[in-house]
Short mmCIF file of C-alpha atoms in Angstrom, two decimals:
data_model
loop_
_atom_site.label_atom_id
_atom_site.label_comp_id
_atom_site.label_asym_id
_atom_site.label_seq_id
_atom_site.Cartn_x
_atom_site.Cartn_y
_atom_site.Cartn_z
CA MET A 25 29.88 9.35 22.00
CA GLN A 26 30.17 13.20 21.82
CA LEU A 27 27.90 15.89 23.25
CA ILE A 28 27.33 18.66 20.44
CA ASN A 29 25.94 22.23 21.36
CA ASN A 30 25.87 25.76 19.46
CA THR A 31 28.11 27.34 22.26
CA THR A 32 31.41 25.81 22.25
CA THR A 33 30.76 24.63 18.97
CA SER A 34 27.88 24.34 16.66
CA HIS A 35 25.60 21.73 14.84
CA LEU A 36 26.24 22.90 11.52
CA SER A 37 30.35 22.40 11.66
CA VAL A 38 29.65 18.83 13.31
CA LEU A 39 27.10 18.30 10.42
CA LYS A 40 29.55 19.49 7.87
CA GLY A 41 32.50 17.16 9.19
CA LEU A 42 30.14 14.21 9.25
CA LEU A 43 28.97 15.01 5.66
CA SER A 44 32.42 14.98 4.09
CA ASN A 45 33.18 11.56 5.39
CA SER A 46 29.97 10.12 3.89
CA ASP A 47 27.88 9.35 0.74
CA ASP A 48 24.24 8.81 2.31
CA VAL A 49 22.63 11.21 4.77
CA LEU A 50 18.94 10.80 6.43
CA ILE A 51 17.76 13.60 7.99
CA ALA A 52 14.44 13.91 10.07
CA SER A 53 13.52 17.66 11.14
CA PRO A 54 9.99 18.96 11.42
CA PHE A 55 11.12 22.57 10.97
CA CYS A 56 13.45 23.42 7.99
CA TYR A 57 15.30 25.94 6.14
CA PRO A 58 12.88 28.42 3.98
CA ASP A 59 15.60 28.02 1.14
CA PHE A 60 17.93 25.23 0.58
CA THR A 61 20.43 27.05 -1.57
CA GLU A 62 23.33 27.31 1.06
CA PHE A 63 22.26 23.69 2.55
CA ALA A 64 22.55 22.18 -0.98
CA ASP A 65 25.92 23.89 -1.64
CA VAL A 66 27.29 22.46 1.85
CA VAL A 67 26.18 19.00 0.21
CA ALA A 68 27.60 19.41 -2.86
CA SER A 69 31.13 20.31 -1.60
CA SER A 70 30.96 17.11 0.59
CA GLY A 71 30.56 14.43 -2.01
CA VAL A 72 27.19 13.12 -0.46
CA LYS A 73 25.36 11.05 -3.36
CA ARG A 74 21.99 10.80 -1.54
CA VAL A 75 20.07 12.85 0.60
CA GLN A 76 16.76 11.38 2.45
CA PHE A 77 14.52 13.92 4.27
CA VAL A 78 11.60 13.17 6.84
CA THR A 79 9.64 15.99 7.64
CA THR A 80 5.72 17.22 8.56
CA LEU A 81 3.24 18.61 6.17
CA LYS A 82 -0.01 18.95 8.01
CA GLU A 83 -2.93 20.50 6.44
CA ASP A 84 -2.85 23.78 8.40
CA GLU A 85 0.84 24.15 7.27
CA VAL A 86 1.01 23.51 3.70
CA VAL A 87 0.70 26.97 2.85
CA GLY A 88 3.74 27.83 4.86
CA LYS A 89 5.71 25.34 3.97
CA ILE A 90 5.25 24.00 0.64
CA ASP A 91 7.44 26.66 -1.19
CA THR A 92 10.20 25.61 1.47
CA LEU A 93 9.93 21.68 0.18
CA ARG A 94 9.88 22.87 -3.78
CA SER A 95 13.18 24.85 -2.95
CA PHE A 96 14.48 21.10 -1.37
CA CYS A 97 13.60 19.33 -4.48
CA HIS A 98 14.76 21.91 -6.82
CA GLU A 99 18.19 22.43 -4.64
CA MET A 100 18.82 18.83 -4.82
CA LYS A 101 18.12 18.39 -8.59
CA ARG A 102 20.42 21.29 -9.02
CA ILE A 103 23.41 19.61 -7.21
CA ASP A 104 22.73 16.30 -9.11
CA VAL A 105 22.13 14.11 -6.10
CA GLU A 106 19.70 11.36 -5.49
CA TRP A 107 17.05 12.51 -3.10
CA LYS A 108 13.93 11.37 -1.37
CA LEU A 109 11.06 13.61 0.49
CA MET A 110 9.03 11.62 3.22
CA ILE A 111 6.27 13.00 5.57
CA ASP A 112 5.92 12.03 9.22
CA ASN A 113 3.05 14.14 10.61
CA LYS A 114 3.62 13.00 14.12
CA LEU A 115 7.63 13.69 13.82
CA HIS A 116 8.63 15.77 16.68
CA GLY A 117 12.37 14.32 17.13
CA LYS A 118 15.68 15.69 15.22
CA VAL A 119 17.76 12.90 13.90
CA TYR A 120 20.60 12.98 11.57
CA VAL A 121 22.00 9.38 10.38
CA PHE A 122 25.15 9.32 8.19
CA ARG A 123 26.29 6.29 5.94
CA LYS A 124 29.04 5.70 3.78
CA ASN A 125 29.20 2.47 1.11
CA GLY A 126 25.78 1.32 2.87
CA ASN A 127 27.51 1.08 6.22
CA ALA A 128 26.57 3.17 9.46
CA LYS A 129 29.15 5.98 10.40
CA ALA A 130 27.56 8.08 12.71
CA ALA A 131 24.06 9.53 13.85
CA ILE A 132 23.01 13.05 15.70
CA ILE A 133 20.09 12.83 17.99
CA SER A 134 19.24 16.23 18.85
CA SER A 135 16.58 19.23 19.58
CA ALA A 136 18.35 21.16 16.76
CA ASN A 137 15.91 21.54 13.71
CA LEU A 138 17.50 21.78 10.19
CA THR A 139 17.35 25.78 10.36
CA ARG A 140 19.73 28.46 10.84
CA ASN A 141 18.44 28.90 14.46
CA GLY A 142 18.60 25.11 15.33
CA MET A 143 22.13 24.74 13.37
CA GLU A 144 23.77 27.78 14.81
CA LEU A 145 21.94 30.18 16.98
CA ASN A 146 19.66 28.37 19.34
CA HIS A 147 20.82 27.08 23.15
CA GLU A 148 20.57 23.41 21.29
CA TRP A 149 22.09 20.29 22.65
CA GLY A 150 22.42 16.84 20.94
CA MET A 151 24.53 13.60 21.07
CA ARG A 152 26.70 11.99 18.53
CA ILE A 153 26.60 8.02 18.69
CA ASP A 154 28.65 5.81 16.64
CA GLU A 155 27.43 2.45 17.06
CA ALA A 156 26.01 0.84 14.11
CA GLN A 157 23.40 -1.36 15.73
CA MET A 158 21.89 1.37 17.18
CA ILE A 159 22.25 3.61 14.23
CA ASP A 160 20.46 0.93 12.27
CA GLU A 161 17.78 0.65 14.94
CA VAL A 162 17.03 4.39 15.05
CA GLU A 163 16.71 4.70 10.98
CA MET A 164 14.48 1.62 11.04
CA GLU A 165 12.00 3.50 13.74
CA MET A 166 12.58 6.90 11.73
CA LEU A 167 11.22 5.25 8.44
CA ALA A 168 8.87 2.92 10.04
CA GLY A 169 6.80 6.08 11.05
CA VAL A 170 6.78 7.75 7.34
CA GLU A 171 3.14 7.97 6.17
CA PHE A 172 3.93 8.76 2.30
CA GLN A 173 6.72 9.76 -0.27
CA LEU A 174 6.47 13.22 -2.18
CA THR A 175 7.77 13.26 -5.58
CA GLU A 176 8.34 16.63 -7.35
CA GLU A 177 5.27 16.50 -9.47
CA GLN A 178 3.43 16.16 -6.40
CA VAL A 179 5.03 18.96 -4.59
CA ILE A 180 4.38 21.24 -7.26
CA ALA A 181 0.88 20.26 -7.77
CA ILE A 182 0.32 20.81 -3.78
CA MET A 183 2.05 24.04 -4.14
CA LYS A 184 -0.30 25.36 -6.99
CA GLN A 185 -3.16 24.32 -5.21
CA ALA A 186 -1.93 26.17 -1.92
CA HIS A 187 -1.38 29.44 -4.11
CA LYS A 188 -4.98 29.03 -5.62
CA VAL A 189 -6.82 28.33 -2.53
CA HIS A 190 -4.80 30.93 -0.44
CA PRO A 191 -2.98 33.19 -2.87
CA ASP A 192 -1.91 35.64 -0.10
CA GLY A 193 0.12 33.32 1.29
CA VAL A 194 0.08 32.59 5.21
CA ALA A 195 -2.54 34.24 7.32
CA LYS A 196 -1.59 35.30 11.06
CA VAL A 197 -4.87 34.74 12.45
CA LYS A 198 -6.40 31.31 11.83
CA PRO A 199 -5.02 27.93 10.42
CA GLN A 200 -5.22 27.83 6.69
CA VAL A 201 -6.12 23.93 5.63
CA VAL A 202 -5.43 22.68 2.15
CA ASP A 203 -6.84 19.47 1.43
CA ILE A 204 -4.03 17.28 -0.31
CA ALA A 205 -5.62 14.08 -0.25
CA ASN A 206 -6.11 14.39 -3.82
CA ILE A 207 -2.64 14.52 -4.62
CA VAL A 208 -0.79 12.24 -2.27
CA MET A 209 -2.14 8.60 -1.05
CA PRO A 210 -0.66 7.97 2.30
CA LEU A 211 -0.17 4.22 3.41
CA LYS A 212 -2.75 4.26 6.24
CA VAL A 213 -4.77 1.45 7.41
CA ALA A 214 -8.06 2.45 7.88
CA ASP A 215 -10.48 1.09 10.74
CA GLY A 216 -12.18 -2.21 9.80
CA VAL A 217 -9.39 -3.23 7.19
CA ARG A 218 -8.28 -6.71 7.35
CA ILE A 219 -4.41 -7.94 6.77
CA PHE A 220 -4.03 -11.61 5.44
CA ILE A 221 -0.50 -13.12 4.83
CA LYS A 222 -0.61 -14.43 1.31
CA PRO A 223 1.66 -17.36 -0.30
CA TYR A 224 2.89 -16.49 -3.75
CA GLY A 225 4.01 -19.74 -5.65
CA SER A 226 3.68 -23.31 -4.89
CA SER A 227 5.63 -26.34 -3.52
CA GLU A 228 5.78 -27.33 -7.44
CA SER A 229 6.68 -23.77 -8.42
CA LYS A 230 9.03 -22.16 -5.96
CA VAL A 231 9.77 -18.40 -5.85
CA PHE A 232 13.33 -17.22 -4.97
CA LYS A 233 13.64 -13.96 -6.82
CA GLY A 234 11.23 -11.65 -9.02
CA ASP A 235 10.39 -8.27 -9.61
CA PHE A 236 6.65 -8.11 -8.25
CA SER A 237 6.03 -4.46 -7.94
CA HIS A 238 3.94 -4.32 -11.09
CA GLU A 239 1.81 -7.60 -9.78
CA LYS A 240 -1.81 -6.76 -10.27
CA ARG A 241 -3.65 -9.91 -9.57
CA MET A 242 -3.20 -12.23 -6.54
CA TYR A 243 -4.61 -15.72 -7.01
CA PHE A 244 -6.77 -18.16 -4.62
CA SER A 245 -7.18 -21.79 -4.54
CA LYS A 246 -10.81 -23.45 -5.54
CA LYS A 247 -12.62 -22.34 -2.48
CA PHE A 248 -13.99 -18.69 -3.31
CA PRO A 249 -12.22 -16.18 -0.84
CA ARG A 250 -15.17 -14.62 0.56
CA ALA A 251 -13.26 -13.09 3.71
CA VAL A 252 -11.27 -11.03 1.31
CA ARG A 253 -12.85 -7.40 0.57
CA ILE A 254 -12.00 -4.15 -1.31
CA GLY A 255 -9.55 -2.29 0.94
CA ASP A 256 -8.32 -5.47 2.52
CA ILE A 257 -4.38 -5.74 2.45
CA LEU A 258 -2.67 -8.81 1.21
CA ILE A 259 1.08 -9.26 2.64
CA SER A 260 2.58 -11.89 -0.01
CA TYR A 261 5.45 -13.87 0.86
CA ALA A 262 7.64 -16.35 -1.79
CA VAL A 263 7.17 -19.76 -1.32
CA GLY A 264 10.72 -21.32 -1.70
CA ALA A 265 12.41 -17.98 -0.51
CA CYS A 266 10.09 -18.01 2.56
CA ASN A 267 10.51 -14.22 2.40
CA MET A 268 7.98 -11.62 2.23
CA PHE A 269 8.09 -9.56 -0.72
CA GLY A 270 5.23 -6.79 -0.62
CA ALA A 271 2.13 -5.62 0.58
CA TYR A 272 -0.98 -5.27 -2.03
CA ARG A 273 -4.33 -3.36 -1.41
CA VAL A 274 -7.07 -5.12 -2.78
CA THR A 275 -9.07 -3.06 -5.19
CA SER A 276 -11.83 -5.70 -6.70
CA LYS A 277 -14.13 -8.26 -5.55
CA PRO A 278 -12.98 -11.89 -6.43
CA ILE A 279 -13.08 -13.00 -9.74
CA ARG A 280 -12.90 -16.30 -11.44
CA ASP A 281 -10.41 -16.86 -13.96
CA GLU A 282 -11.29 -19.99 -16.04
CA TYR A 283 -7.85 -20.13 -18.08
CA ASN A 284 -5.63 -19.81 -15.27
CA ASN A 285 -4.32 -23.12 -13.30
CA PRO A 286 -7.15 -24.95 -11.99
CA ARG A 287 -5.86 -25.06 -8.59
CA TRP A 288 -5.84 -21.47 -8.25
CA PRO A 289 -9.46 -20.22 -10.36
CA TRP A 290 -9.99 -17.32 -8.14
CA TYR A 291 -8.03 -13.76 -7.96
CA VAL A 292 -8.47 -10.07 -6.67
CA GLU A 293 -6.92 -7.37 -8.38
CA ALA A 294 -4.50 -5.40 -6.21
CA ASP A 295 -1.93 -2.25 -6.12
CA CYS A 296 1.47 -2.76 -4.64
CA MET A 297 1.76 -0.49 -1.69
CA THR A 298 5.66 -1.19 -1.43
CA PRO A 299 7.04 -0.91 -5.07
CA SER A 300 10.59 -0.48 -4.08
CA LEU A 301 10.69 -3.75 -1.91
CA ALA A 302 8.61 -5.77 -4.15
CA ASN A 303 11.29 -5.03 -7.02
CA HIS A 304 14.08 -7.47 -6.37
CA LYS A 305 14.94 -5.69 -2.99
CA TRP A 306 13.09 -8.14 -0.99
CA GLU A 307 15.45 -10.92 -2.31
CA HIS A 308 18.34 -9.31 0.11
CA ALA A 309 15.97 -8.37 2.83
CA ASN A 310 15.88 -10.58 5.99
CA LEU A 311 11.85 -10.89 6.04
CA ARG A 312 11.31 -14.39 6.73
CA LEU A 313 7.72 -14.76 7.37
CA THR A 314 7.76 -17.46 10.44
CA THR A 315 11.38 -16.44 11.86
CA ILE A 316 9.57 -12.60 12.50
CA ALA A 317 6.26 -14.03 13.62
CA ASN A 318 7.70 -16.36 16.23
CA LYS A 319 10.16 -13.62 17.57
CA TYR A 320 7.13 -11.13 17.83
CA ALA A 321 4.99 -13.87 19.45
CA GLU A 322 7.56 -14.72 22.04
CA LYS A 323 8.69 -11.06 22.69
CA HIS A 324 4.97 -9.44 23.36
CA ASN A 325 3.38 -12.90 24.35
CA LYS A 326 0.66 -11.67 21.82
CA PRO A 327 -1.17 -13.82 18.89
CA VAL A 328 -0.29 -13.36 15.41
CA THR A 329 -3.33 -14.70 13.93
CA LYS A 330 -6.85 -13.47 14.21
CA ARG A 331 -7.91 -16.89 15.30
CA GLY A 332 -5.38 -16.38 18.64
CA LYS A 333 -2.65 -18.58 17.16
CA MET A 334 1.05 -17.74 18.29
CA ASN A 335 2.40 -18.99 14.91
CA LEU A 336 1.75 -19.31 11.18
CA ASN A 337 2.26 -22.96 10.75
CA GLY A 338 -1.13 -23.18 9.21
CA ILE A 339 0.41 -21.76 5.90
CA ASN A 340 2.54 -24.75 5.65
CA HIS A 341 -1.05 -26.84 5.30
CA GLY A 342 -1.90 -25.56 2.38
CA ASN A 343 -4.06 -22.46 3.36
CA ASP A 344 -4.09 -20.16 0.61
CA LYS A 345 -4.48 -16.84 3.12
CA ILE A 346 -4.16 -16.58 6.75
CA GLN A 347 -5.95 -13.45 8.34
CA LEU A 348 -3.48 -11.88 10.95
CA ASP A 349 -4.21 -10.29 14.31
CA ASP A 350 -5.03 -6.70 13.70
CA GLU A 351 -1.75 -5.34 15.72
CA TYR A 352 0.58 -7.82 14.34
CA GLY A 353 -1.03 -6.82 10.65
CA ARG A 354 -0.04 -3.30 11.22
CA TYR A 355 3.21 -4.21 12.73
CA LEU A 356 4.30 -6.35 9.47
CA LEU A 357 3.26 -3.51 7.36
CA SER A 358 5.22 -0.83 9.10
CA LEU A 359 8.12 -3.18 9.23
CA LEU A 360 7.65 -3.71 5.25
CA ARG A 361 7.25 -0.13 4.58
CA SER A 362 10.52 0.67 6.52
CA PHE A 363 12.36 -1.82 4.29
CA ASP A 364 10.64 -0.11 0.93
CA LEU A 365 11.96 3.36 1.97
CA ARG A 366 15.45 2.25 2.70
#
């Protein structure tokens, strides 16, 4: 463990040293450089191959910040590194995680934002940690808080919308609001949405691998699935591997399919909310359905199903779905989201 400050050394010098021994960096910082050119040059000289950036983009800061995020996208493309831009509007902490060949090498937890003031000028203090398990936990918690990911196309669309609504830029008097809901779709669970566990496959047709990121239909048994409504979420797991592979938002009422397997005549249309996880990544993730449920119930002494059960054993008795306790369902969704973003 190492104390970092901007008096006897600087956050920037420590950052540069850790970048030079890494190929993957994950940064969480609410404030950031207005222009990422110099930071990109530092990354390019270090040999880092991927930069993941978690920050904020609240409605009242879009006008003043969207050009900055455009700079991030542009500069990462310029130096030809893989990048992700993720938004967590509750973010306040500043964390920097460094990896090499997939292994956690170091992390900085600090008061310092990714700005010139934070990296060099302000009186900031932070700690470097090297314990891999602790770093993995910090990263998982960071990613679990992400609300949505932005593509370059979405950043440009938001920037154009901001310039159109507020062509004079940042106002000094009152907050300026830009509605960006028509461009991004935050992975949020509205009040009243129900979350179900849904098996995929059967004892006769077990599933151990596959890409389910484009799956559009979720099938149910002979009984009409009355409980499943538009907007509800199905967390699917593979019968056979026993691993969860994705979350799906229901987009249609139940439909009868006369041509499908007569044991599974009903389906709903659904959109995958975790496409990266569902595209083979789940095969190597430790997302075993019953193990996670049992550990949760034991640790928190809380039920995992809507009916108050402390386990998911009912899924082994032929049930085509189980409605989850709301708190546990949201916990599972956050867990899947963190794996999806890794």
